Each structure stands twice: as structure tokens, then as C-alpha cells.
Tab-separated table of C-alpha atoms in Angstrom:
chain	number	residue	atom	x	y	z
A	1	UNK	CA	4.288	1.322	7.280
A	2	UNK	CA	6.746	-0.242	9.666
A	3	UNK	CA	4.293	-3.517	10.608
A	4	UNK	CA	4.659	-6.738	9.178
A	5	UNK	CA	1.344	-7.922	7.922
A	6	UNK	CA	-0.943	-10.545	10.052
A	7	UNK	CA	-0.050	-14.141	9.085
A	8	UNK	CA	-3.391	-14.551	7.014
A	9	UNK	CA	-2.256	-12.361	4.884
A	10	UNK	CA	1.072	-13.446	4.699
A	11	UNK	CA	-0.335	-16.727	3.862
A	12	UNK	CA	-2.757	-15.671	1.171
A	13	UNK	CA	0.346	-13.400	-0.534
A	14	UNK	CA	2.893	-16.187	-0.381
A	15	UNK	CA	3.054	-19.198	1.989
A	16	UNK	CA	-0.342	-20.859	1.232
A	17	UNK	CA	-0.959	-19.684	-2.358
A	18	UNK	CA	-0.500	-21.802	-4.966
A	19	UNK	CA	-0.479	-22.011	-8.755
A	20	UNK	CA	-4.112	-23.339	-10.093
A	21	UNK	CA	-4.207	-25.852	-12.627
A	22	UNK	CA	-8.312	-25.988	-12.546
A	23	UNK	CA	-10.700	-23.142	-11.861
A	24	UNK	CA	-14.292	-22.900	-10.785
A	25	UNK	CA	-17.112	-21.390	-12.408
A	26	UNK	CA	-17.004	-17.994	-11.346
A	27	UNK	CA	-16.235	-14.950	-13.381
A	28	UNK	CA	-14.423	-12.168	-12.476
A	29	UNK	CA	-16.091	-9.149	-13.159
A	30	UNK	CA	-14.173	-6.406	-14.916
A	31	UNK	CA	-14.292	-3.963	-12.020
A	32	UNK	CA	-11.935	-6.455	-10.577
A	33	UNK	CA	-9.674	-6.065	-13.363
A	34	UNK	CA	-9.732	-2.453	-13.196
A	35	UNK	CA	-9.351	-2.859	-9.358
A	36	UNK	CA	-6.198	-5.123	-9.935
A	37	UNK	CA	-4.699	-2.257	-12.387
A	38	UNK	CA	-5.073	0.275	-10.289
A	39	UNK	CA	-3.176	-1.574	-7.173
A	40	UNK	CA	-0.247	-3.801	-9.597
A	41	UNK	CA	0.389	0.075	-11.551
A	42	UNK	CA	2.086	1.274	-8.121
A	43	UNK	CA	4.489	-1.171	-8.055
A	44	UNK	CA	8.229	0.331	-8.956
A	45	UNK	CA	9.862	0.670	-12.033
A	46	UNK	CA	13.185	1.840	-13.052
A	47	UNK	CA	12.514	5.594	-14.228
A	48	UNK	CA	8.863	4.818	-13.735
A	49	UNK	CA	8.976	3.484	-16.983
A	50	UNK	CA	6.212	1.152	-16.410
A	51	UNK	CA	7.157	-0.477	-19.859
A	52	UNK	CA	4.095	-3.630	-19.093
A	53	UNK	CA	1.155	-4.007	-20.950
A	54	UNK	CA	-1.967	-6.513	-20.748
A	55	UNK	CA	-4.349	-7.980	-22.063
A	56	UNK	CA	-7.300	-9.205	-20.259
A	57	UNK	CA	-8.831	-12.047	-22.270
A	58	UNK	CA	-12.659	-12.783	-21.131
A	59	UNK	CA	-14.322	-14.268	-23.913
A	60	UNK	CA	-14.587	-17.121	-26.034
A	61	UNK	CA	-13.580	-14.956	-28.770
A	62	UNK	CA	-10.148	-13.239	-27.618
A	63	UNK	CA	-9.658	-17.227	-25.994
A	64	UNK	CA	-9.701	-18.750	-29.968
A	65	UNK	CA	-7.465	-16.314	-30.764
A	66	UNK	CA	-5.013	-17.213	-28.175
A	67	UNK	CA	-5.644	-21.272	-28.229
A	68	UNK	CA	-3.144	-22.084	-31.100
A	69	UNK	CA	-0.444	-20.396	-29.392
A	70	UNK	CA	-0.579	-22.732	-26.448
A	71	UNK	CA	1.308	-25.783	-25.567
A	72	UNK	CA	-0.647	-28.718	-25.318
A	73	UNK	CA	-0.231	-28.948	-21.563
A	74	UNK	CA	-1.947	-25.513	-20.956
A	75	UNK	CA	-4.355	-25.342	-23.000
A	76	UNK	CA	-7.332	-27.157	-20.804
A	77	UNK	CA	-6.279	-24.612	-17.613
A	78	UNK	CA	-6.474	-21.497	-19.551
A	79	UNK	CA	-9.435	-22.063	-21.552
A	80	UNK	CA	-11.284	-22.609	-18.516
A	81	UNK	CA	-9.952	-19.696	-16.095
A	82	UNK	CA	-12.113	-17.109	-15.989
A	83	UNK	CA	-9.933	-14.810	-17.437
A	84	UNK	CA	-6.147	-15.104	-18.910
A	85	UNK	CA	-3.616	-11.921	-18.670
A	86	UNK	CA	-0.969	-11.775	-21.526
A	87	UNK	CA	1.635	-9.987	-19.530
A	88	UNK	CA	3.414	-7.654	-22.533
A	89	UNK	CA	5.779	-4.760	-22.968
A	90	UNK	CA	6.053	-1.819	-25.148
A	91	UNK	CA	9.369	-1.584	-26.799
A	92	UNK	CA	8.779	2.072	-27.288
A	93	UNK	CA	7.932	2.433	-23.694
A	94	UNK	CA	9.948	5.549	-23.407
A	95	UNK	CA	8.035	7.522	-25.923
A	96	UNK	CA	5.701	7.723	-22.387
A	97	UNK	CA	8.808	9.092	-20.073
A	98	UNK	CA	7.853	12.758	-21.011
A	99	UNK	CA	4.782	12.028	-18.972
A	100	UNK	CA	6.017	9.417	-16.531
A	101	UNK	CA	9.618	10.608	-15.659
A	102	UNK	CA	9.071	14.932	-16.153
A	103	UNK	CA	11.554	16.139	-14.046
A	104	UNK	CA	14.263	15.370	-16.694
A	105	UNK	CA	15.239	13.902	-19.775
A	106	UNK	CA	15.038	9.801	-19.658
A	107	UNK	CA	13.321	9.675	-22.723
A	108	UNK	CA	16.759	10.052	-24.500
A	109	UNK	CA	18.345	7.292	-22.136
A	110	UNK	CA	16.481	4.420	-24.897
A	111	UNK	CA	15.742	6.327	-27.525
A	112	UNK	CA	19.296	6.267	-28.994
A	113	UNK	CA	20.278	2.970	-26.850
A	114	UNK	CA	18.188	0.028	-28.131
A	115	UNK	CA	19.898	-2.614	-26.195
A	116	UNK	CA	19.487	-0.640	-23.225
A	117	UNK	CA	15.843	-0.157	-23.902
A	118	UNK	CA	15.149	-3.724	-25.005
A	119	UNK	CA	16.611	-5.130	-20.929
A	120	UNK	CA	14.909	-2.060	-19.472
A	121	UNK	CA	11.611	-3.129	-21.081
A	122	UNK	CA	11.788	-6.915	-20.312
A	123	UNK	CA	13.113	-6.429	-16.901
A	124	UNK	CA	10.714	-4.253	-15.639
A	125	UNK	CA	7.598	-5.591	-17.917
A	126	UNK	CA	8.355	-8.582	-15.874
A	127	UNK	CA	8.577	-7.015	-12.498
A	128	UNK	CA	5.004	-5.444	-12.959
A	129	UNK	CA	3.861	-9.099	-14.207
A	130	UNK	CA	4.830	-10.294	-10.784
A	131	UNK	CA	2.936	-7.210	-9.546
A	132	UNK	CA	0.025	-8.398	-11.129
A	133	UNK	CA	0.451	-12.254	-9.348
A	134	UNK	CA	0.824	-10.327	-6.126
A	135	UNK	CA	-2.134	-7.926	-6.355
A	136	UNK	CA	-4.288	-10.406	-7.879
A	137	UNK	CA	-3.901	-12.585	-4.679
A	138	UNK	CA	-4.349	-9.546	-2.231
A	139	UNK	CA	-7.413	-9.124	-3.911
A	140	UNK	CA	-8.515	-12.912	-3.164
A	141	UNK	CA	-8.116	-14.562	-6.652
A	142	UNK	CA	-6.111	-17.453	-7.807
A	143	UNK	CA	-3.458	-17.217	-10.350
A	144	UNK	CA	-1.802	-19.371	-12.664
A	145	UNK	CA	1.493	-18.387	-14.671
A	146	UNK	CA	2.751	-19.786	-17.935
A	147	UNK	CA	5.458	-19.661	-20.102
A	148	UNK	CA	4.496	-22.094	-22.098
A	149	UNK	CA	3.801	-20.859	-25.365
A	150	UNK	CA	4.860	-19.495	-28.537
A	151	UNK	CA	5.487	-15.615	-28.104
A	152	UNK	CA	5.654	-15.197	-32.046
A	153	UNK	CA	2.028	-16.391	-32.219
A	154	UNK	CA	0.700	-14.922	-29.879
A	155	UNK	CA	2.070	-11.301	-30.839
A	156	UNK	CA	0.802	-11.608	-34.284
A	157	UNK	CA	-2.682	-12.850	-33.320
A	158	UNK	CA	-2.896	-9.438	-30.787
A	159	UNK	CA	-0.222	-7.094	-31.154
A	160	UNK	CA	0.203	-6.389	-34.966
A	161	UNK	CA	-1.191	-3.274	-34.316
A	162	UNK	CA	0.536	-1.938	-31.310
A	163	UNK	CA	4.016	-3.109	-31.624
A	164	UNK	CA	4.024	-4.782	-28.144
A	165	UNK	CA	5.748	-7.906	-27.555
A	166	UNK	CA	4.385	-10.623	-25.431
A	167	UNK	CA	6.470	-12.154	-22.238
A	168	UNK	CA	4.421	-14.521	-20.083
A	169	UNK	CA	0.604	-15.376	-19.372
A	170	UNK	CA	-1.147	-15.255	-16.403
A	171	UNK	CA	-4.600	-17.227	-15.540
A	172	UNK	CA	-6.840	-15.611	-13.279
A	173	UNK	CA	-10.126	-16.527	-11.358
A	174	UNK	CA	-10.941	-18.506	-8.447
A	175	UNK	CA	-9.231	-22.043	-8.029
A	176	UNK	CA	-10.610	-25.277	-7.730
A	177	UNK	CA	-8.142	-27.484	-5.579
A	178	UNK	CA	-8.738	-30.736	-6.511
A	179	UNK	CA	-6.725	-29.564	-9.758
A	180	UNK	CA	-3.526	-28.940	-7.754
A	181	UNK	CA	-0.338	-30.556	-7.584
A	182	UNK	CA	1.488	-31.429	-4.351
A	183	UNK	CA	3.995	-28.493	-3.840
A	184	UNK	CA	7.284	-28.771	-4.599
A	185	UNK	CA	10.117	-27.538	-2.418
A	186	UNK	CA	11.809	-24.364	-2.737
A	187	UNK	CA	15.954	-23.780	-2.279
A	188	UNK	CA	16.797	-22.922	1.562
A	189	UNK	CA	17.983	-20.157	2.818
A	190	UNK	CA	21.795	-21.270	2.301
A	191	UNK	CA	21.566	-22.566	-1.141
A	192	UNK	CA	20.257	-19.243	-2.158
A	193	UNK	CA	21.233	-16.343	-0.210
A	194	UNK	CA	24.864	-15.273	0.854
A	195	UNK	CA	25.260	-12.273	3.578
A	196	UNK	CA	28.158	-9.783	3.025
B	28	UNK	CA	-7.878	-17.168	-0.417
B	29	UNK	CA	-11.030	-14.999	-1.716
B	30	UNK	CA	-11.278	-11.847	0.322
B	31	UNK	CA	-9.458	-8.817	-0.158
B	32	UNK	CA	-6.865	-7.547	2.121
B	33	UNK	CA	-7.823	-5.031	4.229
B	34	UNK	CA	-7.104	-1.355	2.970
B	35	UNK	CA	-4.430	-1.133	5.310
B	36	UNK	CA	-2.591	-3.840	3.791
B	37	UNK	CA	-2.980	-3.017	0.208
B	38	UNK	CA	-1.765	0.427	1.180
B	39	UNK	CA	1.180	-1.002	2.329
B	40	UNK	CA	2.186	-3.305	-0.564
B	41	UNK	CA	1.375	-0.434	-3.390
B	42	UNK	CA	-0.508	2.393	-2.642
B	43	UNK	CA	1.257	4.140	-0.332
B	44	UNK	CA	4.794	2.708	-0.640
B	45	UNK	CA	7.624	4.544	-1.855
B	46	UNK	CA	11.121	4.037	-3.501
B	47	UNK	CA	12.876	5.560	-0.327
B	48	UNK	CA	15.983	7.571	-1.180
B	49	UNK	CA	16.957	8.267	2.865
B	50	UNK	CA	17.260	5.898	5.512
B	51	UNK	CA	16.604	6.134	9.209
B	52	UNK	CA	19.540	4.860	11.707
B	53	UNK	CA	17.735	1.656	11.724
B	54	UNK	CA	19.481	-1.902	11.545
B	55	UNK	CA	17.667	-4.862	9.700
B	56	UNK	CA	18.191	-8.081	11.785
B	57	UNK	CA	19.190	-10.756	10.460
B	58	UNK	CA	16.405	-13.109	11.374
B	59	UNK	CA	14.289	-10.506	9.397
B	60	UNK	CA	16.395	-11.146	6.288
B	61	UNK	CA	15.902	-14.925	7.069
B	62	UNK	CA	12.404	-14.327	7.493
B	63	UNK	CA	12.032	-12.055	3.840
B	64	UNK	CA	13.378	-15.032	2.023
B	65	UNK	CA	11.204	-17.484	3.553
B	66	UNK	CA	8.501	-15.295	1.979
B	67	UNK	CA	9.765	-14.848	-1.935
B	68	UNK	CA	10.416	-18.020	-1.889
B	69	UNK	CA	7.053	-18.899	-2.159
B	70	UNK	CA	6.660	-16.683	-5.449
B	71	UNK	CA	5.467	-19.034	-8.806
B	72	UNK	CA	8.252	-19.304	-10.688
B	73	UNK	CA	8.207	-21.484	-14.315
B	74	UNK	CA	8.775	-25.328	-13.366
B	75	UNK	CA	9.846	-23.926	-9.749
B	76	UNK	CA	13.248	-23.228	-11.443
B	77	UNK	CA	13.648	-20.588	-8.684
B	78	UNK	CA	16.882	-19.459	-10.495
B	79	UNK	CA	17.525	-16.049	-8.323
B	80	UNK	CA	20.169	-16.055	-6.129
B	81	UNK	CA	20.479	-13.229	-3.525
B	82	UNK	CA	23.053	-11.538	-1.605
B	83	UNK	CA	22.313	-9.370	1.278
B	84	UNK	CA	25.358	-6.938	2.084
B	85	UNK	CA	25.521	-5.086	5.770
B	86	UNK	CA	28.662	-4.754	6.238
B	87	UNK	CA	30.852	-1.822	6.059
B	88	UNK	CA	33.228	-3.785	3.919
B	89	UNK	CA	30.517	-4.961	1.896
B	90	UNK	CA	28.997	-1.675	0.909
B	91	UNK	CA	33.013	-1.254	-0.305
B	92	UNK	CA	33.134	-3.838	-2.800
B	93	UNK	CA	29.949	-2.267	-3.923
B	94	UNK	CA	30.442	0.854	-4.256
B	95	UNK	CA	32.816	1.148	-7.487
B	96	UNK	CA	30.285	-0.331	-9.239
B	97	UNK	CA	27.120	2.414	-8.317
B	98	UNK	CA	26.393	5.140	-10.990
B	99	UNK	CA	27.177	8.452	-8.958
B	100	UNK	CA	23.286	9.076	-7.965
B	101	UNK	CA	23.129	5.837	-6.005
B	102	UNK	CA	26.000	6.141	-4.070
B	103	UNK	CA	24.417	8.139	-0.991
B	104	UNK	CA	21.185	6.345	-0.701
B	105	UNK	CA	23.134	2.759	-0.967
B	106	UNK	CA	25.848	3.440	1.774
B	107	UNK	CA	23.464	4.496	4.338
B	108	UNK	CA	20.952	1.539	3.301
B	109	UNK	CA	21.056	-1.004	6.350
B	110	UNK	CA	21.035	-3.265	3.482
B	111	UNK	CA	21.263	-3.083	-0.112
B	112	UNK	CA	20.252	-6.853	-1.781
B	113	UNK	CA	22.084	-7.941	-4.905
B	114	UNK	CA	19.158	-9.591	-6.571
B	115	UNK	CA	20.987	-12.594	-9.371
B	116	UNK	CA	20.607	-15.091	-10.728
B	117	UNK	CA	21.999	-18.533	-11.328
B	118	UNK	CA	22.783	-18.844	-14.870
B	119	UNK	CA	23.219	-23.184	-13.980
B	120	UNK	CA	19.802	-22.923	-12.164
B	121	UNK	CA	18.611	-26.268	-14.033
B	122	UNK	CA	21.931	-28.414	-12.374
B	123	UNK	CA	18.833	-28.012	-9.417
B	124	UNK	CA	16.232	-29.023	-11.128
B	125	UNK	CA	15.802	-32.489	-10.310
B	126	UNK	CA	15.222	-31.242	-6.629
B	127	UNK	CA	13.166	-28.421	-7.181
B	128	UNK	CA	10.748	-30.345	-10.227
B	129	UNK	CA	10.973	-33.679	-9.195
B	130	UNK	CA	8.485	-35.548	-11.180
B	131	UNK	CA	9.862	-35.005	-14.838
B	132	UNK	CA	13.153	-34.219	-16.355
B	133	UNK	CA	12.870	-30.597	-16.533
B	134	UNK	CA	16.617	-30.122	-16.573
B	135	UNK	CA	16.569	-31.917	-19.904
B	136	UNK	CA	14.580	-28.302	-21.224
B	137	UNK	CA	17.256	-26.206	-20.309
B	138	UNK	CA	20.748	-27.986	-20.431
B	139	UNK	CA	20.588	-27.849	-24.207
B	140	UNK	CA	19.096	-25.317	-24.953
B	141	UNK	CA	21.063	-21.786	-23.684
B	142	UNK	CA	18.685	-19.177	-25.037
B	143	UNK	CA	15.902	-20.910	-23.089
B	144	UNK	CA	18.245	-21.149	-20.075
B	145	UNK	CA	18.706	-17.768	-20.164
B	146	UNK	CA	15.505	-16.219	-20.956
B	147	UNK	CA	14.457	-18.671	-18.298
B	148	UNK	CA	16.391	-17.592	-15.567
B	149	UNK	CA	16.359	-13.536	-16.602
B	150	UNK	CA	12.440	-13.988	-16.488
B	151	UNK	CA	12.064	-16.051	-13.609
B	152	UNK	CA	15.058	-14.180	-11.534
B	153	UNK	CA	12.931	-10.724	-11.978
B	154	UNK	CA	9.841	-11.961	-11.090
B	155	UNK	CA	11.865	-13.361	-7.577
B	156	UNK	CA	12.720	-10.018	-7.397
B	157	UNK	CA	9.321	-8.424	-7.381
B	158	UNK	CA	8.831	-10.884	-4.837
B	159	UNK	CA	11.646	-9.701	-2.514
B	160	UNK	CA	10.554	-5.668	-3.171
B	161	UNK	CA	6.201	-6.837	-1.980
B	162	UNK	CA	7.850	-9.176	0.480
B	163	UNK	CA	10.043	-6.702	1.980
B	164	UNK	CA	6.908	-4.177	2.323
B	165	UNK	CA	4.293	-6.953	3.508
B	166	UNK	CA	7.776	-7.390	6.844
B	167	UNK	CA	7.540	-3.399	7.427
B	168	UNK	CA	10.611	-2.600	5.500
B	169	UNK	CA	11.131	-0.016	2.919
B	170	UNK	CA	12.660	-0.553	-0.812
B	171	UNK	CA	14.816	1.271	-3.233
B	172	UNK	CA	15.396	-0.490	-6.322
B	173	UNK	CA	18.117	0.264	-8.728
B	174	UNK	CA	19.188	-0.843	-12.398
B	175	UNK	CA	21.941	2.262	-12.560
B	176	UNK	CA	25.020	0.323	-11.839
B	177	UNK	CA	27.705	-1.717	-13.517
B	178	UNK	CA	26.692	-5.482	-13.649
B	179	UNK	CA	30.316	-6.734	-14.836
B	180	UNK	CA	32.136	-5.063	-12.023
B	181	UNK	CA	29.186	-6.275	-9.507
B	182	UNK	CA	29.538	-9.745	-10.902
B	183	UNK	CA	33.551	-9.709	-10.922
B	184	UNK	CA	33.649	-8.418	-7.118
B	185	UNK	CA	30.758	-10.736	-6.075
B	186	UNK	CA	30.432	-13.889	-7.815
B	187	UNK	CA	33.875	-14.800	-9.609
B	188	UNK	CA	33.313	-17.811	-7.471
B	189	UNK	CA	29.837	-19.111	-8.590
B	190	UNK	CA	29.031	-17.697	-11.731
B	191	UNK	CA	25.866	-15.876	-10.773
B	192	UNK	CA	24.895	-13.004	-12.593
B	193	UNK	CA	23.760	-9.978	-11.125
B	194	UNK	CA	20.062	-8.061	-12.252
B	195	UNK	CA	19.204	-5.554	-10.519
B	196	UNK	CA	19.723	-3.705	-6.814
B	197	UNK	CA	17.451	-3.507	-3.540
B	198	UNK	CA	18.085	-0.736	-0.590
B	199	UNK	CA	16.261	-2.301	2.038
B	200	UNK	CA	16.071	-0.753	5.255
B	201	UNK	CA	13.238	1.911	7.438
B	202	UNK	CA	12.827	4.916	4.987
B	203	UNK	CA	13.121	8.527	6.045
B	204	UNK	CA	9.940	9.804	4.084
B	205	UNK	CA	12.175	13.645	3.597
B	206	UNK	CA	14.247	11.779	1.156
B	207	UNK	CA	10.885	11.354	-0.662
B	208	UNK	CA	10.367	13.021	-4.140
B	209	UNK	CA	6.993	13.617	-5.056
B	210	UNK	CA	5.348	10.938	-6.617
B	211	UNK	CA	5.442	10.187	-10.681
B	212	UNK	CA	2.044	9.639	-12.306
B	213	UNK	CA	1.171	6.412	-13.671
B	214	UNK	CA	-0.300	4.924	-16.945
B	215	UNK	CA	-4.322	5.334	-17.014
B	216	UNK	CA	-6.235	1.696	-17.236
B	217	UNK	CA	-6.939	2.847	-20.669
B	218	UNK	CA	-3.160	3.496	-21.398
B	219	UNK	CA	-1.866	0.077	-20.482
B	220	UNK	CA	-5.027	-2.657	-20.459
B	221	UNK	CA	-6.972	-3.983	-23.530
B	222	UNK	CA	-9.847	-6.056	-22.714
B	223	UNK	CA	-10.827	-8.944	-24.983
């Protein structure tokens, strides 16, 4: 556990990756997706709460459903990609803590504190989305994240049943590069960190 | 990009890590912290807003300012951390903007708008946390995140000066596996994934 990882990999994780804007015609077959569940679920949560939930969109049908939600500047990239994750969260993601968290009471932490619950669900919902951008990449596809949409839509077109609540979207596959942009630079070390 | 990492490597990242509770007598250099940021910083974030902010405490007096702040259960585990990470954020993030998104006026999107801004940079700031915890693992170190301590007093002793908020806490350091408890069981595919 105590190695740092060889520089390919580093590279495919972080330094060379980038966020696709066009995708070749490959599918990803859903053994992969069950693959990438299985890896992003061990990623930690606060009370392993594991409040995220997704969608895996594959077809042209669950893709209609999810087109008028999109701004105009996504919508070519994600009805292409091979597959798009909506990266969501259970609001009653504690109801689960009897199961997740058994060695004591945290279902009774949210269950009376809705404020509480609401930041616990969004914060960690979005750590395991990050999982899933992680994972996906050690697992040699291409992602694309988004933000750029209208959450009210798009949890009304998929999650009037459930009660989750959608937080950002995630385009998977395998990219094509001539659809990238040149990369833009990142904060330095000073300008973002401070050592105590 | 398209091959998996090797088992090894996926081990390390999420199958067999662990939220350490118990640290080996183990310093973290500080090239290593140097070298963990120039890693998450390579994480997607939405228009590169790269709003988290970071502070890395090691010292002794550090660890004080800290400590009034940590509910009683992470009090052990975060004074023996080599170092505990303040993962924030930048509530201003879009004043950088022009440097980090060049090409439009993406500042524009944010200076008016403070619910975006701040959705924006709670978001973005956890997924640059996620980032730090995989990043962290892929270097050889250990993690121990933490949400169960007081923000206000973390942001009063730590960033009076700069207005950064403070999310969430990271023990970083070389984990002594008998502080382990036994691992929680996750969410089944079926529980968390719908396929469309």
C-alpha cells in the first residue's frame, strides 16, 4: 500500500487525462458499468452513507428523455457518448444506515436534522461522483463532466418515482481527440495550498 | 488511456484502502505534499473553476489551532496524523477565472449570481477533494476523512484572513492497519444503479 503508482498510471488518473468533448464509436458494454460500480462504491463516505445514486443512460430512449434538460452547448457531446451517468443522491439516504453504519445509531443523526442530512447527502453524493471520474479512467475510459443543465428537469423526467435529486452528469466512453480543447492551466501550488 | 490498471493498482485506489484511524511514526515530506497537489490538480472541475483551497497542517502548533474545533472522536486519530488537510474552498473562486478559463467570460456566470457561486464552488471544492483522498492513495499514503467538526471555529482560526470556507477534513499520513475497524458493507449494483 505504501508505493506510489508507476507514472503511466499516474498519467492516465490525472496528468494526461482530459475532459472529452467528442467520442468514438464504441460502446461500453454494461459489464463495464457494473465493473465501474463495484470499484467507485469503495470510495469513503462520511458514516458510509454512500448517499450517490446513478443512472446509466445507454439508449436512444433514456437519451430523449434527458435531451431537453441540456444546455445547448452539451447537448451534441452527450448524445453521442456512449453512455451518460446522472450522478444523484438520495435525500433519504439514511433510511440505508441500519445496513451501512450497524455498529450504532447514525440513522437518527438525519432523520430528525434535515439540514444536516441535506449537506451530508450533497457532499458526499459528490465525492462518490468524483469516484466515478476516477474509476472510470483506471478502467481506461474517457469522461466528460457537466453541470450544465437544468436539475429540475431532469429529476422530473427520471426521479419522480424515487425521490432522488440530480447533482451533475458525467459522459462516458472512449474519446476522440480531435474534439478536445487545449488545456487550460490549473492554480500553483502557492495560490492554492498554505502549510501550517 | 484504454487499458485497465493493473489489479494492484485498483486495489490500491479502492479495494483495499481503508479510512485509517492509527498512524505509524511516519513523517510526510513536504515535497510529497507538493507532489499530491500537483496530482488533484489535474481533477475536471466545471469551467476549471478549481475553487478548493487547501491547507496542510504538520505542525505541533497547527494541530492546536485545530483541535478545539474536532468533535471528541477525532481528536486522537487527528493529533497523531503526520498531516491532517483542511480541504476549502474559495467562496471568490471566479475573481480567478479569467486565468483559469481564458477564452470566455466565465467570471461574468458567477459574480452575479451567489447561489450559482456557491453551489459552484461547494460542488466543485468536493469533487477536488475526492481528488486529494485517490491522489493521496495512488502517492502510497493513507486517508481519514472527516465531516465531524466545527466549520465556523475551523474557518475563524484558519481563514479570517482570506475568506475561505472550510468542507471537510483529511488525516493523511502511513496507517497502522490495528486501528482498522472491520469493514462496512456497501450498496449492491442493484441498490444504487438504474440502467436506461
Amino acid at each position: 500500500m505504501t508505493q506510489d503508482l508507476d507514472p503511466a498510471a499516474l498519467d492516465q488518473l490525472f496528468r494526461s487525462a482530459r475532459t472529452q468533448n467528442a467520442w468514438q464509436d464504441r460502446p461500453i458494454p454494461d459489464t463495464k458499468l457494473q465493473d465501474l460500480y463495484d470499484l467507485l462504491k469503495y470510495g469513503p463516505t462520511s458514516a458510509n452513507s454512500s448517499p450517490a445514486r446513478f443512472v446509466f443512460i445507454r439508449t436512444a430512449e433514456g437519451k430523449a428523455k434527458l435531451k431537453p434538460a441540456l444546455s445547448e452547448g452539451n447537448i451534441a457531446k452527450t448524445m453521442t457518448a456512449p453512455v451518460t451517468a446522472i450522478v444523484a443522491y438520495d435525500p433519504a439516504f439514511y433510511e440505508q444506515l441500519p445496513k451501512l453504519f450497524p455498529h450504532t445509531d447514525a440513522r437518527s443523526w438525519f432523520s430528525d436534522n434535515p439540514s444536516l442530512a441535506e449537506v451530508t447527502a450533497f457532499r458526499n453524493g459528490t465525492l462518490q461522483g468524483a469516484y466515478l471520474i476516477i474509476a472510470a479512467r483506471a478502467l481506461g475510459l474517457d469522461t466528460g463532466a457537466m453541470s450544465g443543465f437544468d436539475n429540475a428537469k431532469v429529476d422530473a423526467a427520471f426521479f419522480a418515482d424515487t425521490g432522488w435529486k440530480s447533482n451533475f452528469l458525467v459522459n462516458l466512453g472512449y474519446g476522440d481527440p480531435t474534439g478536445l480543447f487545449e488545456r487550460s492551466p490549473r492554480l500553483s501550488f502557492d495560490e492554492a495550498v498554505r502549510l501550517e
